[in-house]
Coordinates of C-alpha atoms in Angstrom, one line a residue:
X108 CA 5.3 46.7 -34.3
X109 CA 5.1 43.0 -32.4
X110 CA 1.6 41.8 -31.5
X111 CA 1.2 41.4 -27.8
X112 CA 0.8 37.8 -26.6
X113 CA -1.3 36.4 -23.6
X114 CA 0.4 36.1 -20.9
X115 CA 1.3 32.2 -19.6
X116 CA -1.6 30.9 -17.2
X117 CA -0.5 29.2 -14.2
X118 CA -2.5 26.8 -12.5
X119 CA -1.9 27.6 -8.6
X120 CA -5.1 24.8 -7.1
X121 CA -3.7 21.8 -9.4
X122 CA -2.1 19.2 -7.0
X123 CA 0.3 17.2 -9.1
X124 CA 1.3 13.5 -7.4
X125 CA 4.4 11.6 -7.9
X126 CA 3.1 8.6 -9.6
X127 CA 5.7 5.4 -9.9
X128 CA 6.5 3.8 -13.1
X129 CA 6.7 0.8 -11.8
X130 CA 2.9 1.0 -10.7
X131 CA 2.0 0.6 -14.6
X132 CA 2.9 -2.7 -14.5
X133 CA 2.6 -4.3 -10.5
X134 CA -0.2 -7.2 -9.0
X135 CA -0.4 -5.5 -5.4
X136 CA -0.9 -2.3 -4.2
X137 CA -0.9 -0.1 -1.1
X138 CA -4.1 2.2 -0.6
X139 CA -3.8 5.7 1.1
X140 CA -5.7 6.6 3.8
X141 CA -7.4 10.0 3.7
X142 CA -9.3 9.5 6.5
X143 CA -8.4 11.3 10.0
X144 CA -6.1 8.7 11.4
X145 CA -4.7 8.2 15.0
X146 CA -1.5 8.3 16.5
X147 CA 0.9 5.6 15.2
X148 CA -1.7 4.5 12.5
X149 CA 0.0 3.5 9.2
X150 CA -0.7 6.3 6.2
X151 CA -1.1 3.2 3.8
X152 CA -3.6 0.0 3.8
X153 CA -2.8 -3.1 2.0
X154 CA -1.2 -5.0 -0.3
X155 CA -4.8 -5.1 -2.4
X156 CA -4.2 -6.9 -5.8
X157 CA -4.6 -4.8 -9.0
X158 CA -7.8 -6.4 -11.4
X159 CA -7.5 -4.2 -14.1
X160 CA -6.2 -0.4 -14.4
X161 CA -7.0 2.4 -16.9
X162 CA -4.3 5.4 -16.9
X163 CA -6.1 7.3 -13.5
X164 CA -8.3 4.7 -12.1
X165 CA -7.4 0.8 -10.8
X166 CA -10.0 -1.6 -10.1
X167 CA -8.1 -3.7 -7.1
X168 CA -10.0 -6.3 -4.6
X169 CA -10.2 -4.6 -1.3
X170 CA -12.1 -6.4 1.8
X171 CA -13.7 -8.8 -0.9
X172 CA -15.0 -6.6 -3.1
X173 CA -13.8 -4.9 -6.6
X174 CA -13.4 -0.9 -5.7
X175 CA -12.4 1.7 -8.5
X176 CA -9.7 4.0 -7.0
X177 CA -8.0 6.8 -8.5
X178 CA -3.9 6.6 -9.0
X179 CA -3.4 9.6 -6.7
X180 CA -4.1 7.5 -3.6
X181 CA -2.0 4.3 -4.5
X182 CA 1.3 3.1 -4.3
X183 CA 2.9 0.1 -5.9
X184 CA 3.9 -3.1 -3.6
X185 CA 6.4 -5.3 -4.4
X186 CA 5.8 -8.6 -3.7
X187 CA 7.6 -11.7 -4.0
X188 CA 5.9 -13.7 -7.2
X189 CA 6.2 -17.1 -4.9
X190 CA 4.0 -15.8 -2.2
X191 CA 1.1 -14.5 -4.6
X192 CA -0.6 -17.2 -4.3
X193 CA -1.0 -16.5 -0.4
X194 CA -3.9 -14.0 0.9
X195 CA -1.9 -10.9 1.1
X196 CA -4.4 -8.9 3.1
X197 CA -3.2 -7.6 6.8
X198 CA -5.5 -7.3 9.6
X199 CA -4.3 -4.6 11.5
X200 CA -7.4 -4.6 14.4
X201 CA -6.2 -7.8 15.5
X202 CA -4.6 -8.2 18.8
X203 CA -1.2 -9.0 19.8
X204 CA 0.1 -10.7 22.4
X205 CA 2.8 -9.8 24.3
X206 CA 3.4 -13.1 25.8
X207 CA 6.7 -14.6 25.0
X208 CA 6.0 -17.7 22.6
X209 CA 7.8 -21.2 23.2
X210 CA 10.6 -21.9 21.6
X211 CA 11.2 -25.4 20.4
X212 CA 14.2 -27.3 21.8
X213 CA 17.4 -27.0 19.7
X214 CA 19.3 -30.0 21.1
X215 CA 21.2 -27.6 23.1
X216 CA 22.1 -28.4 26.7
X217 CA 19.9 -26.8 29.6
X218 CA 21.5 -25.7 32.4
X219 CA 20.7 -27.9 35.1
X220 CA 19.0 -26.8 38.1
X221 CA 20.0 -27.1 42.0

């Protein structure tokens, strides 16, 4: 007679997150937002550059200040390695104008008025 086994336990309240291989090994990040957000609003916030990272939590610069975040809410940026010297942080309460800028003469012609 064959001793009964347990039966398999499934784990049904475990979210499991897609996490990139290539976020192992990038400078920048994008940060999730879990907050409530508006119409239009972006999902991500960012590029924030990586400090150090353990295998769930990064330590990244955000708004001048080191913040530990979990791996769930980040995503890896890709950045150019010329441009990281540059700030990389984006402002996104700033305003925009709508005004048409000037363009700078290009030795064309204008057309000539009458």
């Amino acid at each position: 007679m064959q001793r009964p086994s347990p039966p398999t336990i499934r784990h049904h309240d475990q979210q499991t997150y897609f996490v990139s291989k290539d976020l192992a090994t990038c400078n920048h990040v994008f940060l999730r937002t879990d907050s409530l957000r508006k119409g239009l609003q972006p999902p991500y916030e960012g590029p924030y550059k990586v400090v150090d990272r353990t295998e769930k939590v990064f330590r990244i610069v955000r708004h001048g200040k080191e913040v530990s975040v979990s791996i769930d809410r980040l995503k890896s940026a890709y950045i150019p390695k010329e441009s990281e010297d540059f700030p990389v942080e984006v402002n996104l309460k700033g305003k925009v104008s709508l005004q048409p800028e000037e363009i700078p003469e290009s030795g064309q012609e204008k057309p000539k008025k009458r």
